[in-house]
Every structure is written in structure tokens, then in C-alpha cells.
């Protein structure tokens, strides 16, 4: 057992900012990774000569990071936040260096998996550490800082990815992590000393960790490749479905019988956790529909460059910062949190409906202001609130595992969402292209190659294809609106508990002592 005073220590604003500055760099690396890599994917495929395996550069990272997120959360409860976070940073940096040195697509995919082994802990542990030092009632004051980090990553990722790819080399998109990671290691070496150090004689659930990684890897492979690279009825897909479900059953059976389960199932008997995690998963699908497919729509329909299309997300990112920061402050003042994700999801549903029904694509400032800013505000009111609600509902000894469960469902929902939206878009485009008499280009090819798939088309055929793509994106955004409604309905069942304050934590610490 750790010292009670340490478990319930009260931090000053200055101490909180010292801790926050260290974990902020870890959050920045994790948040920026996907956007900066996505910009350089076509160049990587050209240099390494393996276009058909290009999606695995993203999939390998997602598989590794998603499956290890709950493991990091539990290990931080057992061994302490500082050591586990620094191990995650170190693994992420090793993977980054190896990716920069990759000489073939196979090597790059393998090294992205190693990078994902570290990336799985960065975001979850950062939010857990913030939960250690800031009481739920006061956490709204710091939501703006967290939103600023995501805003910076959303802008810096596409910008740096475009600059490095066009002016230097794609290898630099991985090497940029070295100074960030070194600074994060240096700043966390002392700033995290007051955090809980872990338990005296921790036991690790190795079998549970292996079963969880196997389950997630199998099922994510199915949703990411079925209907795209392999038919749904192929022996590989059906076999992985059976294998994944069997391992899931064994994992659930095993976790009920071990002393320190990797994903404590008793957490899901808490009503807040049982509702919040499905809400996070569905909301992540809604979020990634905008982050991933709004820039792609700009590239395919309006013909913008990858770098320019990334900047078109700025209004949405600004809205997310405003939503997270403003909602957090209102939560701190009122002590209520349920109304904010409900309002946010309703707003997101309306804005996605507007995107789906808009007849033409306009990149004007008015369009961005009237649709993307409110969309960002709505989405910004969901994820941070669910994290606060879960952290407020669980015991301190389970804080890491509970926070990591939110990160796990967010990653899982995002991964499944990208795959589902991609499959819907590809199928819709495929049928419309065939109906328009353009069988020379497929929906799958568009999803894998992006704008380069249109390079060899005649002007008239390209114009027809762009019109087809526009209809495909409308279908996609209408689906996102429907999922926002589903998440709204789930949130209606969220139980609202009184938010603990710093004074409550100090009182609890005194009672334990």
C-alpha cells in the first residue's frame, strides 16, 4: 500500500502546472502522430514501393496502441505513474527512430507497431496524472489547456507533415519526436515525484494482458480489412472473427478470477463507467468522421493540397477548444456535468446533418464559421466530460485502469469508426461510379490512394468522379449524424454524481491517515 497522504495529496496551482507541462509534451506527441503521418503516406508508398500495404502503416500503430492502453493504466496503478509513463515515452521514441531508418514497407509497418506499443500509454497516462493532481470539481479550469494541446497538434501535424514531405524528407516526421520526447522525459523526471509510487508487492496479470491484446488485434484487423482488402466471407476474416470472440470469452472468464486484473470488470458495475465508455466509443466514431474525412473531401472534391486541407479543420479545432474549455469552467462552477455532453451531441448531430444535406462544397469562411465551429464546440463538450465523470466515480486505487478504459474505448471507437465510414464511402462510391460509366476507378482505390487516384482521368471524367465523391461524403456525414443521435440517447442514462473537490480529497486523506 502507498502512503495515504501521498494518495490524497493536495497540489497548488503552481505544482499542477509543473506536472501539466511535463505530461503536455507526451500528450502532444500522441495527438500529433496520426495527423503528421497521414500527410506523408503517399510519399512513403512511392519511396518504399508498396502501395498495397500502405494502410498497414496506420493499422499497425492503432492495433498496438489500442490493445496496450488498458495495460498501461493498470501498470500505473501497480508501479506508479512516473515510471510507467517514462517507459511509454522511451518505447515511443525507439519506435520513432526505427521508423525514420526504415528501408522497406515491411520494416516501416513493424516499427510503427513498436511505436504504437509506447503510444498506447501516452494519452491515457497523461489524463490519469491530471486526475491525480486536479480534483474533478476543479478540473474544468485546466480543460482549456488540454484543448489547446489538441488544437496545436491538429494544426501542427498536417503543417509539419507537408513541410517535411515537400521540403526535406518523410523521415523527419518521426525524428521530430526526439526533441519532444527528450524534453518530456526531462520535465517528468522531477515533476512527478509526488504522485503515488505504486503498491508494495504488485502482481501482473500476464495472461490477461496477452488475451486482451490478442482479442483487440483480431477484431480490429477484421473491421479494418474486411470488405476492403478481403471479402467478409473469406476464411481469414471468418477465422479471425471466431478467434477474437473466443479470446474475448476466455479473457472475461479469466479477469473475474485474478487478484489484479488488467481490466478490472468490477469497474463496469459502476453505472457511470458502464454508460460513459459506450458513449465515448460511439462519440469517437462521430469525431473521427470529421477529423479524417473533412480534409479528404476537400482534397477529392475541391482539389486542395494535403497541407491546405489540414488547415480547413482550424474552425472545427477552434470550436473544440472553446467547447472543452468553456464547458469545463461551467462544470467547475455548477458541479453538474450531464447536460453538457447532451447539448454537445445534439449540436454535433445538427451540424453533421447540415454537412450531409449541403448540395455543394464551399470552403468559404462563412461555411466554416456556421458549420465547423459549432460542430467542434459540440464534440468538445463530450470527451473531457466523460473522462471527468469516470474519474470522479471510481476509487483512487483504480484511477489508472478506469482512465485507461476511457482511452481504450476512445481508440477502439475511433478505429472502428474510420473503418466503418471508409467501407460505407467506398461501397457508395463504387456503385455510383459504375452507374456513371466510370468502372476504371474503384472506391477502394480512392480510399487508399486519395487524390492521386484521379490523376489519369480525363477532365470530364474527373468532374463526374468528383460529383460522385461529393454524394459519397454526404452519405458518410448523414451516418455520423445518426451515430451522434445514438450517443445522445446513451448519455440520457448517465448517472450524475456530485463532483469531488480538493477539500474532499484532503478530508479523505486525513480520515485514512
Short mmCIF file of C-alpha atoms in Angstrom, two decimals:
data_model
loop_
_atom_site.label_atom_id
_atom_site.label_comp_id
_atom_site.label_asym_id
_atom_site.label_seq_id
_atom_site.Cartn_x
_atom_site.Cartn_y
_atom_site.Cartn_z
CA UNK A 1 0.00 0.00 0.00
CA UNK A 2 1.16 3.54 -0.65
CA UNK A 3 1.21 6.27 1.94
CA UNK A 4 -2.23 7.75 2.49
CA UNK A 5 -1.04 11.30 2.45
CA UNK A 6 0.55 10.73 -0.89
CA UNK A 7 -2.60 9.18 -2.31
CA UNK A 8 -4.70 12.18 -1.30
CA UNK A 9 -2.11 14.96 -1.65
CA UNK A 10 -3.47 18.40 -2.50
CA UNK A 11 -1.47 20.27 -5.16
CA UNK A 12 -1.18 24.03 -5.57
CA UNK A 13 -1.80 25.67 -8.95
CA UNK A 14 1.96 26.13 -9.40
CA UNK A 15 2.62 22.44 -8.70
CA UNK A 16 -0.20 21.42 -11.01
CA UNK A 17 1.24 23.49 -13.86
CA UNK A 18 4.67 21.96 -13.29
CA UNK A 19 3.18 18.48 -13.63
CA UNK A 20 0.97 19.54 -16.52
CA UNK A 21 3.89 20.96 -18.50
CA UNK A 22 5.62 17.57 -18.40
CA UNK A 23 2.68 15.43 -19.44
CA UNK A 24 1.58 18.02 -22.03
CA UNK A 25 4.55 17.10 -24.24
CA UNK A 26 3.63 13.42 -24.04
CA UNK A 27 0.05 14.29 -25.00
CA UNK A 28 1.29 16.44 -27.88
CA UNK A 29 3.39 13.59 -29.32
CA UNK A 30 0.49 11.14 -29.16
CA UNK A 31 -2.08 13.60 -30.55
CA UNK A 32 0.13 14.78 -33.40
CA UNK A 33 1.29 11.35 -34.54
CA UNK A 34 -1.70 10.35 -36.66
CA UNK A 35 -2.13 13.68 -38.44
CA UNK A 36 1.55 14.15 -39.27
CA UNK A 37 1.91 10.58 -40.59
CA UNK A 38 -1.28 10.71 -42.68
CA UNK A 39 0.09 13.66 -44.68
CA UNK A 40 3.19 11.73 -45.74
CA UNK A 41 1.61 8.34 -46.54
CA UNK A 42 1.57 8.72 -50.36
CA UNK A 43 5.23 9.78 -50.39
CA UNK A 44 6.18 6.83 -48.18
CA UNK A 45 4.43 4.44 -50.56
CA UNK A 46 6.25 5.96 -53.54
CA UNK A 47 9.69 5.74 -51.89
CA UNK A 48 9.26 2.26 -50.40
CA UNK A 49 7.35 0.86 -53.39
CA UNK A 50 4.45 -0.94 -51.70
CA UNK A 51 1.14 0.84 -52.21
CA UNK A 52 -0.98 -2.20 -51.41
CA UNK A 53 0.46 -2.40 -47.87
CA UNK A 54 0.17 1.33 -47.17
CA UNK A 55 -2.90 1.09 -44.86
CA UNK A 56 -0.87 -1.10 -42.52
CA UNK A 57 1.33 1.87 -41.63
CA UNK A 58 -1.68 3.29 -39.79
CA UNK A 59 -3.27 -0.03 -38.79
CA UNK A 60 -0.12 -1.40 -37.11
CA UNK A 61 0.09 1.64 -34.84
CA UNK A 62 -3.63 1.52 -34.00
CA UNK A 63 -3.55 -2.19 -33.17
CA UNK A 64 -0.57 -1.82 -30.84
CA UNK A 65 -1.67 1.40 -29.16
CA UNK A 66 -5.33 0.40 -28.65
CA UNK A 67 -4.56 -3.04 -27.20
CA UNK A 68 -1.93 -1.73 -24.75
CA UNK A 69 -3.89 1.27 -23.40
CA UNK A 70 -5.69 -0.66 -20.60
CA UNK A 71 -2.43 -2.45 -19.74
CA UNK A 72 -0.63 0.86 -19.16
CA UNK A 73 -3.45 2.08 -16.95
CA UNK A 74 -3.28 -0.98 -14.72
CA UNK A 75 0.53 -0.96 -14.59
CA UNK A 76 0.46 2.68 -13.46
CA UNK A 77 -1.83 1.68 -10.57
CA UNK A 78 0.63 -1.08 -9.63
CA UNK A 79 4.02 0.56 -10.26
CA UNK A 80 3.27 4.29 -10.12
CA UNK A 81 2.60 6.86 -12.84
CA UNK A 82 6.11 8.22 -13.30
CA UNK A 83 7.94 5.02 -14.15
CA UNK A 84 5.25 3.69 -16.45
CA UNK A 85 4.87 7.00 -18.33
CA UNK A 86 8.62 7.23 -18.89
CA UNK A 87 8.70 3.65 -20.20
CA UNK A 88 5.91 4.57 -22.66
CA UNK A 89 7.83 7.67 -23.81
CA UNK A 90 11.02 5.66 -24.22
CA UNK A 91 9.28 2.96 -26.31
CA UNK A 92 7.62 5.62 -28.45
CA UNK A 93 11.00 7.27 -29.16
CA UNK A 94 12.66 3.96 -30.03
CA UNK A 95 9.86 3.22 -32.47
CA UNK A 96 10.15 6.72 -33.95
CA UNK A 97 13.90 6.33 -34.61
CA UNK A 98 13.37 2.90 -36.17
CA UNK A 99 10.57 4.24 -38.39
CA UNK A 100 12.88 7.02 -39.61
CA UNK A 101 15.51 4.40 -40.51
CA UNK A 102 13.09 2.01 -42.28
CA UNK A 103 14.25 0.86 -45.71
CA UNK A 104 11.18 -1.13 -46.75
CA UNK A 105 7.43 -1.06 -46.19
CA UNK A 106 7.64 -4.22 -44.10
CA UNK A 107 10.18 -2.61 -41.77
CA UNK A 108 8.11 0.56 -41.50
CA UNK A 109 4.97 -1.42 -40.56
CA UNK A 110 6.89 -3.41 -37.92
CA UNK A 111 8.47 -0.29 -36.42
CA UNK A 112 5.11 1.53 -36.38
CA UNK A 113 3.86 -1.33 -34.23
CA UNK A 114 6.75 -0.76 -31.82
CA UNK A 115 5.95 2.95 -31.79
CA UNK A 116 2.33 2.09 -31.01
CA UNK A 117 3.42 -0.02 -28.02
CA UNK A 118 4.64 3.22 -26.47
CA UNK A 119 1.90 5.43 -27.87
CA UNK A 120 -0.78 3.37 -26.13
CA UNK A 121 0.29 4.75 -22.78
CA UNK A 122 0.96 8.40 -23.58
CA UNK A 123 -2.55 9.79 -23.70
CA UNK A 124 -4.14 7.52 -21.08
CA UNK A 125 -1.38 8.12 -18.54
CA UNK A 126 -1.41 11.86 -19.15
CA UNK A 127 -5.12 12.04 -18.32
CA UNK A 128 -4.59 9.75 -15.32
CA UNK A 129 -1.85 12.01 -13.94
CA UNK A 130 -4.07 15.06 -14.39
CA UNK A 131 -6.71 13.13 -12.42
CA UNK A 132 -4.13 12.57 -9.67
CA UNK A 133 -3.29 16.24 -9.19
CA UNK A 134 -6.58 18.01 -10.02
CA UNK A 135 -9.85 17.24 -8.24
CA UNK A 136 -12.85 16.61 -10.57
CA UNK A 137 -14.65 19.78 -9.41
CA UNK A 138 -11.60 21.98 -10.24
CA UNK A 139 -10.57 20.17 -13.42
CA UNK A 140 -12.59 22.47 -15.67
CA UNK A 141 -10.04 25.25 -15.10
CA UNK A 142 -7.46 23.17 -16.94
CA UNK A 143 -9.63 21.81 -19.78
CA UNK A 144 -8.68 24.81 -21.91
CA UNK A 145 -5.01 23.86 -21.69
CA UNK A 146 -5.82 20.30 -22.77
CA UNK A 147 -7.94 21.60 -25.63
CA UNK A 148 -5.06 23.86 -26.66
CA UNK A 149 -2.77 20.85 -26.95
CA UNK A 150 -5.18 19.08 -29.28
CA UNK A 151 -5.63 22.26 -31.28
CA UNK A 152 -1.87 22.63 -31.65
CA UNK A 153 -1.49 19.01 -32.73
CA UNK A 154 -4.33 19.31 -35.27
CA UNK A 155 -2.67 22.32 -36.88
CA UNK A 156 0.99 21.38 -36.44
CA UNK A 157 0.57 17.80 -37.65
CA UNK A 158 -0.61 18.47 -41.23
CA UNK A 159 1.60 21.58 -41.48
CA UNK A 160 4.82 19.86 -40.38
CA UNK A 161 3.94 16.73 -42.33
CA UNK A 162 3.51 18.77 -45.50
CA UNK A 163 6.67 20.82 -44.96
CA UNK A 164 8.86 17.84 -44.13
CA UNK A 165 7.50 15.76 -47.02
CA UNK A 166 7.77 18.52 -49.63
CA UNK A 167 10.95 20.30 -48.47
CA UNK A 168 13.03 17.69 -46.62
CA UNK A 169 12.10 14.01 -46.29
CA UNK A 170 9.28 11.98 -44.76
CA UNK A 171 11.82 10.56 -42.29
CA UNK A 172 11.65 13.85 -40.39
CA UNK A 173 8.03 13.29 -39.39
CA UNK A 174 9.37 10.64 -37.00
CA UNK A 175 12.59 12.39 -35.98
CA UNK A 176 10.61 15.43 -34.77
CA UNK A 177 9.51 13.25 -31.83
CA UNK A 178 13.06 13.08 -30.44
CA UNK A 179 13.32 16.62 -29.03
CA UNK A 180 9.72 16.47 -27.81
CA UNK A 181 10.27 13.12 -26.11
CA UNK A 182 13.61 14.14 -24.58
CA UNK A 183 12.00 17.26 -23.13
CA UNK A 184 9.09 15.19 -21.78
CA UNK A 185 11.48 12.75 -20.08
CA UNK A 186 13.46 15.60 -18.56
CA UNK A 187 10.42 17.51 -17.30
CA UNK A 188 8.70 14.45 -15.83
CA UNK A 189 11.83 13.22 -14.04
CA UNK A 190 11.17 15.59 -11.11
CA UNK A 191 7.68 16.98 -11.66
CA UNK A 192 6.00 13.60 -10.99
CA UNK A 193 7.84 12.71 -7.77
CA UNK A 194 4.82 13.48 -5.55
CA UNK A 195 2.49 11.17 -7.44
CA UNK A 196 1.54 7.75 -6.00
CA UNK A 197 4.55 5.43 -6.26
CA UNK A 198 2.62 2.19 -6.67
CA UNK A 199 1.88 -0.79 -4.46
CA UNK A 200 4.34 -2.70 -2.32
CA UNK A 201 4.14 -6.15 -3.96
CA UNK A 202 2.34 -5.78 -7.30
CA UNK A 203 1.28 -8.82 -9.29
CA UNK A 204 0.91 -8.60 -13.05
CA UNK A 205 -1.82 -10.38 -14.97
CA UNK A 206 0.34 -11.52 -17.90
CA UNK A 207 -2.27 -13.90 -19.29
CA UNK A 208 -4.97 -11.22 -19.18
CA UNK A 209 -2.69 -8.80 -21.00
CA UNK A 210 -1.95 -11.36 -23.72
CA UNK A 211 -5.63 -12.27 -24.14
CA UNK A 212 -6.66 -8.61 -24.34
CA UNK A 213 -4.01 -7.81 -26.96
CA UNK A 214 -4.99 -10.88 -28.98
CA UNK A 215 -8.70 -10.04 -28.83
CA UNK A 216 -8.27 -6.42 -29.85
CA UNK A 217 -5.76 -7.24 -32.60
CA UNK A 218 -8.03 -9.88 -34.15
CA UNK A 219 -11.21 -7.82 -34.08
CA UNK A 220 -9.56 -4.58 -35.22
CA UNK A 221 -7.98 -6.44 -38.12
CA UNK A 222 -11.44 -7.65 -39.11
CA UNK A 223 -13.09 -4.21 -39.05
CA UNK A 224 -10.15 -2.50 -40.78
CA UNK A 225 -9.60 -5.00 -43.61
CA UNK A 226 -12.91 -6.82 -44.15
CA UNK A 227 -14.70 -5.54 -47.23
CA UNK A 228 -11.63 -3.55 -48.24
CA UNK A 229 -8.65 -5.87 -48.67
CA UNK A 230 -10.52 -9.14 -48.07
CA UNK A 231 -14.17 -10.21 -48.54
CA UNK A 232 -16.28 -10.56 -45.41
CA UNK A 233 -16.76 -14.25 -46.19
CA UNK A 234 -13.08 -15.02 -46.69
CA UNK A 235 -11.58 -17.78 -44.46
CA UNK A 236 -9.13 -15.27 -42.96
CA UNK A 237 -11.83 -12.82 -41.84
CA UNK A 238 -14.19 -15.53 -40.56
CA UNK A 239 -11.34 -17.26 -38.73
CA UNK A 240 -10.23 -14.04 -37.06
CA UNK A 241 -13.81 -13.29 -36.00
CA UNK A 242 -14.09 -16.70 -34.32
CA UNK A 243 -10.63 -16.39 -32.77
CA UNK A 244 -11.28 -12.88 -31.46
CA UNK A 245 -14.64 -13.82 -29.90
CA UNK A 246 -13.16 -16.96 -28.31
CA UNK A 247 -10.30 -14.97 -26.77
CA UNK A 248 -12.76 -12.34 -25.56
CA UNK A 249 -14.77 -15.02 -23.76
CA UNK A 250 -11.66 -16.51 -22.14
CA UNK A 251 -10.46 -13.00 -21.19
CA UNK A 252 -13.74 -12.15 -19.42
CA UNK A 253 -13.70 -15.51 -17.62
CA UNK A 254 -10.07 -15.05 -16.58
CA UNK A 255 -10.43 -11.45 -15.37
CA UNK A 256 -13.04 -12.49 -12.80
CA UNK A 257 -10.57 -14.88 -11.15
CA UNK A 258 -7.30 -12.96 -10.80
CA UNK A 259 -6.26 -10.72 -7.94
CA UNK A 260 -5.11 -7.75 -10.06
CA UNK A 261 -6.94 -7.95 -13.43
CA UNK A 262 -5.62 -5.86 -16.32
CA UNK A 263 -9.11 -4.50 -16.94
CA UNK A 264 -11.00 -4.75 -13.63
CA UNK A 265 -14.50 -5.87 -14.54
CA UNK A 266 -15.92 -4.54 -11.28
CA UNK A 267 -15.43 -1.04 -12.74
CA UNK A 268 -18.24 -1.73 -15.19
CA UNK A 269 -20.61 -2.44 -12.32
CA UNK A 270 -20.32 1.27 -11.55
CA UNK A 271 -23.24 2.86 -13.50
CA UNK A 272 -21.21 5.89 -14.60
CA UNK A 273 -18.42 3.76 -16.08
CA UNK A 274 -20.88 1.34 -17.69
CA UNK A 275 -22.58 4.18 -19.59
CA UNK A 276 -19.66 6.57 -20.15
CA UNK A 277 -17.43 4.11 -22.02
CA UNK A 278 -20.01 3.18 -24.71
CA UNK A 279 -20.78 6.90 -25.09
CA UNK A 280 -17.07 7.57 -25.59
CA UNK A 281 -16.77 4.78 -28.17
CA UNK A 282 -19.71 6.00 -30.30
CA UNK A 283 -18.70 9.66 -29.87
CA UNK A 284 -15.19 8.80 -31.07
CA UNK A 285 -16.71 7.42 -34.25
CA UNK A 286 -18.58 10.71 -34.68
CA UNK A 287 -15.41 12.73 -34.00
CA UNK A 288 -13.23 10.85 -36.46
CA UNK A 289 -15.81 11.24 -39.23
CA UNK A 290 -14.90 14.94 -39.23
CA UNK A 291 -11.18 14.75 -38.48
CA UNK A 292 -10.41 12.12 -41.13
CA UNK A 293 -12.99 12.71 -43.87
CA UNK A 294 -13.46 16.50 -43.95
CA UNK A 295 -9.86 17.02 -45.23
CA UNK A 296 -10.28 14.09 -47.63
CA UNK A 297 -13.47 15.60 -49.02
CA UNK A 298 -11.64 18.88 -49.60
CA UNK A 299 -8.87 17.08 -51.47
CA UNK A 300 -11.09 14.86 -53.63
CA UNK A 301 -13.89 17.32 -54.40
CA UNK A 302 -12.30 20.77 -54.21
CA UNK A 303 -8.81 19.66 -55.33
CA UNK A 304 -6.89 21.24 -52.41
CA UNK A 305 -3.47 20.03 -51.31
CA UNK A 306 -2.97 17.84 -48.23
CA UNK A 307 -1.45 20.72 -46.28
CA UNK A 308 -4.22 23.17 -47.21
CA UNK A 309 -6.96 20.67 -46.41
CA UNK A 310 -5.47 20.24 -42.94
CA UNK A 311 -5.84 23.97 -42.31
CA UNK A 312 -9.51 23.73 -43.23
CA UNK A 313 -10.02 21.91 -39.91
CA UNK A 314 -8.98 25.02 -37.98
CA UNK A 315 -12.57 26.24 -37.37
CA UNK A 316 -13.54 22.81 -36.04
CA UNK A 317 -10.45 22.69 -33.82
CA UNK A 318 -11.18 26.19 -32.53
CA UNK A 319 -14.70 25.07 -31.67
CA UNK A 320 -13.37 22.01 -29.80
CA UNK A 321 -11.08 24.22 -27.71
CA UNK A 322 -13.96 26.57 -26.92
CA UNK A 323 -16.27 23.69 -26.09
CA UNK A 324 -13.79 21.87 -23.83
CA UNK A 325 -12.57 25.00 -22.06
CA UNK A 326 -15.93 26.72 -21.70
CA UNK A 327 -17.73 23.55 -20.70
CA UNK A 328 -15.03 22.74 -18.16
CA UNK A 329 -15.38 26.11 -16.46
CA UNK A 330 -19.16 25.80 -16.32
CA UNK A 331 -18.78 22.36 -14.75
CA UNK A 332 -16.42 23.78 -12.11
CA UNK A 333 -18.94 26.49 -11.22
CA UNK A 334 -22.09 24.39 -11.27
CA UNK A 335 -20.84 20.97 -10.21
CA UNK A 336 -23.11 19.45 -12.89
CA UNK A 337 -21.84 17.64 -15.97
CA UNK A 338 -24.54 15.55 -17.68
CA UNK A 339 -26.19 18.43 -19.55
CA UNK A 340 -23.01 19.35 -21.43
CA UNK A 341 -22.44 16.14 -23.46
CA UNK A 342 -26.18 16.05 -24.19
CA UNK A 343 -26.06 19.56 -25.61
CA UNK A 344 -22.81 18.82 -27.45
CA UNK A 345 -24.09 15.65 -29.13
CA UNK A 346 -27.33 17.36 -30.17
CA UNK A 347 -25.32 20.20 -31.71
CA UNK A 348 -22.97 17.75 -33.46
CA UNK A 349 -25.92 15.82 -34.91
CA UNK A 350 -27.43 19.01 -36.36
CA UNK A 351 -24.11 20.13 -37.88
CA UNK A 352 -23.39 16.73 -39.45
CA UNK A 353 -26.93 16.77 -40.84
CA UNK A 354 -26.16 20.15 -42.41
CA UNK A 355 -22.94 18.75 -43.90
CA UNK A 356 -24.77 15.73 -45.30
CA UNK A 357 -27.55 17.78 -46.86
CA UNK A 358 -25.39 20.60 -48.27
CA UNK A 359 -25.64 20.31 -52.07
CA UNK A 360 -22.21 21.73 -52.86
CA UNK A 361 -18.88 22.03 -51.13
CA UNK A 362 -17.90 25.54 -50.16
CA UNK A 363 -14.64 26.41 -48.46
CA UNK A 364 -15.67 29.95 -47.58
CA UNK A 365 -15.11 31.46 -44.17
CA UNK A 366 -18.87 31.73 -43.66
CA UNK A 367 -19.37 27.98 -44.24
CA UNK A 368 -16.56 27.18 -41.82
CA UNK A 369 -17.96 29.51 -39.18
CA UNK A 370 -21.58 28.40 -39.43
CA UNK A 371 -20.95 24.65 -39.52
CA UNK A 372 -17.47 23.63 -38.38
CA UNK A 373 -17.17 25.90 -35.33
CA UNK A 374 -20.47 24.70 -33.78
CA UNK A 375 -19.55 21.13 -34.74
CA UNK A 376 -16.26 21.47 -32.87
CA UNK A 377 -17.98 23.05 -29.85
CA UNK A 378 -20.40 20.14 -29.69
CA UNK A 379 -17.67 17.49 -29.91
CA UNK A 380 -15.52 19.38 -27.40
CA UNK A 381 -18.27 19.05 -24.80
CA UNK A 382 -18.25 15.24 -24.81
CA UNK A 383 -14.87 13.51 -24.34
CA UNK A 384 -13.39 15.61 -21.50
CA UNK A 385 -16.66 15.45 -19.55
CA UNK A 386 -16.81 11.66 -19.77
CA UNK A 387 -13.23 11.37 -18.52
CA UNK A 388 -14.03 13.60 -15.54
CA UNK A 389 -17.23 11.65 -14.80
CA UNK A 390 -15.40 8.29 -14.79
CA UNK A 391 -12.50 9.54 -12.67
CA UNK A 392 -14.97 11.04 -10.20
CA UNK A 393 -16.91 7.76 -9.88
CA UNK A 394 -14.07 5.31 -9.08
CA UNK A 395 -11.77 4.69 -6.12
CA UNK A 396 -8.26 6.13 -6.19
CA UNK A 397 -6.64 2.68 -6.44
CA UNK A 398 -8.45 2.12 -9.77
CA UNK A 399 -7.89 5.59 -11.22
CA UNK A 400 -5.32 4.47 -13.78
CA UNK A 401 -7.32 1.48 -15.00
CA UNK A 402 -10.56 3.48 -15.16
CA UNK A 403 -8.98 6.38 -17.07
CA UNK A 404 -7.26 3.95 -19.43
CA UNK A 405 -10.62 2.27 -20.08
CA UNK A 406 -11.91 5.61 -21.41
CA UNK A 407 -8.83 5.91 -23.64
CA UNK A 408 -9.25 2.31 -24.77
CA UNK A 409 -12.88 2.79 -25.81
CA UNK A 410 -12.00 6.08 -27.49
CA UNK A 411 -9.27 4.41 -29.57
CA UNK A 412 -11.46 1.39 -30.27
CA UNK A 413 -14.38 3.57 -31.34
CA UNK A 414 -12.14 5.75 -33.49
CA UNK A 415 -10.56 2.73 -35.20
CA UNK A 416 -13.90 1.05 -35.83
CA UNK A 417 -15.43 4.34 -36.95
CA UNK A 418 -12.75 5.07 -39.53
CA UNK A 419 -13.12 1.53 -40.90
CA UNK A 420 -16.93 1.66 -40.99
CA UNK A 421 -17.06 5.11 -42.58
CA UNK A 422 -14.42 4.04 -45.10
CA UNK A 423 -16.39 0.93 -46.03
CA UNK A 424 -19.65 2.89 -46.39
CA UNK A 425 -17.97 5.55 -48.52
CA UNK A 426 -16.17 3.01 -50.72
CA UNK A 427 -19.36 1.00 -51.32
CA UNK A 428 -21.44 4.09 -52.08
CA UNK A 429 -18.81 5.50 -54.46
CA UNK A 430 -18.31 2.11 -56.13
CA UNK A 431 -21.99 1.79 -57.06
CA UNK A 432 -22.28 5.40 -58.23
CA UNK A 433 -19.10 5.19 -60.33
CA UNK A 434 -20.38 2.06 -62.06
CA UNK A 435 -23.75 3.73 -62.66
CA UNK A 436 -21.97 6.78 -64.11
CA UNK A 437 -19.96 4.63 -66.51
CA UNK A 438 -16.58 5.07 -64.78
CA UNK A 439 -15.58 1.48 -63.96
CA UNK A 440 -11.86 2.27 -64.30
CA UNK A 441 -11.68 3.66 -60.76
CA UNK A 442 -12.87 1.92 -57.58
CA UNK A 443 -13.95 3.17 -54.18
CA UNK A 444 -11.24 1.08 -52.55
CA UNK A 445 -8.59 2.67 -54.77
CA UNK A 446 -9.81 6.15 -53.81
CA UNK A 447 -9.64 5.33 -50.08
CA UNK A 448 -6.08 4.00 -50.36
CA UNK A 449 -4.57 6.47 -52.84
CA UNK A 450 -6.57 9.63 -52.23
CA UNK A 451 -6.41 12.37 -54.92
CA UNK A 452 -3.69 10.54 -56.88
CA UNK A 453 -6.36 8.01 -57.93
CA UNK A 454 -7.84 10.76 -60.17
CA UNK A 455 -4.56 11.73 -61.82
CA UNK A 456 -5.03 9.75 -65.04
CA UNK A 457 -8.68 10.65 -65.65
CA UNK A 458 -9.80 12.99 -68.41
CA UNK A 459 -11.20 16.37 -67.22
CA UNK A 460 -14.82 15.38 -67.90
CA UNK A 461 -14.42 12.02 -66.16
CA UNK A 462 -12.67 13.69 -63.21
CA UNK A 463 -15.56 16.13 -62.83
CA UNK A 464 -18.05 13.27 -62.83
CA UNK A 465 -15.97 11.35 -60.27
CA UNK A 466 -15.79 14.41 -58.00
CA UNK A 467 -19.57 14.73 -58.09
CA UNK A 468 -19.85 11.06 -57.13
CA UNK A 469 -17.42 11.59 -54.25
CA UNK A 470 -19.49 14.50 -53.00
CA UNK A 471 -22.57 12.27 -52.77
CA UNK A 472 -20.47 9.62 -51.01
CA UNK A 473 -19.32 12.10 -48.37
CA UNK A 474 -22.90 13.28 -47.87
CA UNK A 475 -23.91 9.70 -47.08
CA UNK A 476 -20.98 9.41 -44.68
CA UNK A 477 -21.86 12.60 -42.77
CA UNK A 478 -25.53 11.60 -42.52
CA UNK A 479 -24.35 8.36 -40.92
CA UNK A 480 -22.25 10.40 -38.48
CA UNK A 481 -25.36 12.44 -37.59
CA UNK A 482 -27.24 9.22 -36.85
CA UNK A 483 -24.42 7.97 -34.60
CA UNK A 484 -24.44 11.29 -32.73
CA UNK A 485 -28.13 10.68 -32.00
CA UNK A 486 -27.30 7.17 -30.76
CA UNK A 487 -24.64 8.59 -28.43
CA UNK A 488 -27.14 11.23 -27.23
CA UNK A 489 -29.66 8.53 -26.29
CA UNK A 490 -26.96 6.55 -24.42
CA UNK A 491 -25.97 9.69 -22.49
CA UNK A 492 -29.53 10.04 -21.20
CA UNK A 493 -28.77 7.00 -18.98
CA UNK A 494 -25.61 8.57 -17.48
CA UNK A 495 -25.85 8.88 -13.71
CA UNK A 496 -24.75 12.26 -12.37
CA UNK A 497 -22.73 12.09 -9.14
CA UNK A 498 -21.56 15.08 -7.06
CA UNK A 499 -18.08 16.12 -8.23
CA UNK A 500 -15.35 15.78 -5.61
CA UNK A 501 -13.34 18.90 -4.75
CA UNK A 502 -9.79 19.33 -3.46
CA UNK A 503 -11.23 19.82 0.02
CA UNK A 504 -13.00 16.46 -0.24
CA UNK A 505 -9.71 14.78 -1.23
CA UNK A 506 -7.88 16.39 1.70
CA UNK A 507 -10.62 15.28 4.12
CA UNK A 508 -10.49 11.73 2.77
CA UNK A 509 -6.71 11.69 3.15
CA UNK A 510 -6.98 12.86 6.77
CA UNK A 511 -9.55 10.16 7.55
CA UNK A 512 -7.39 7.44 6.03
CA UNK A 513 -4.32 8.70 7.89
#
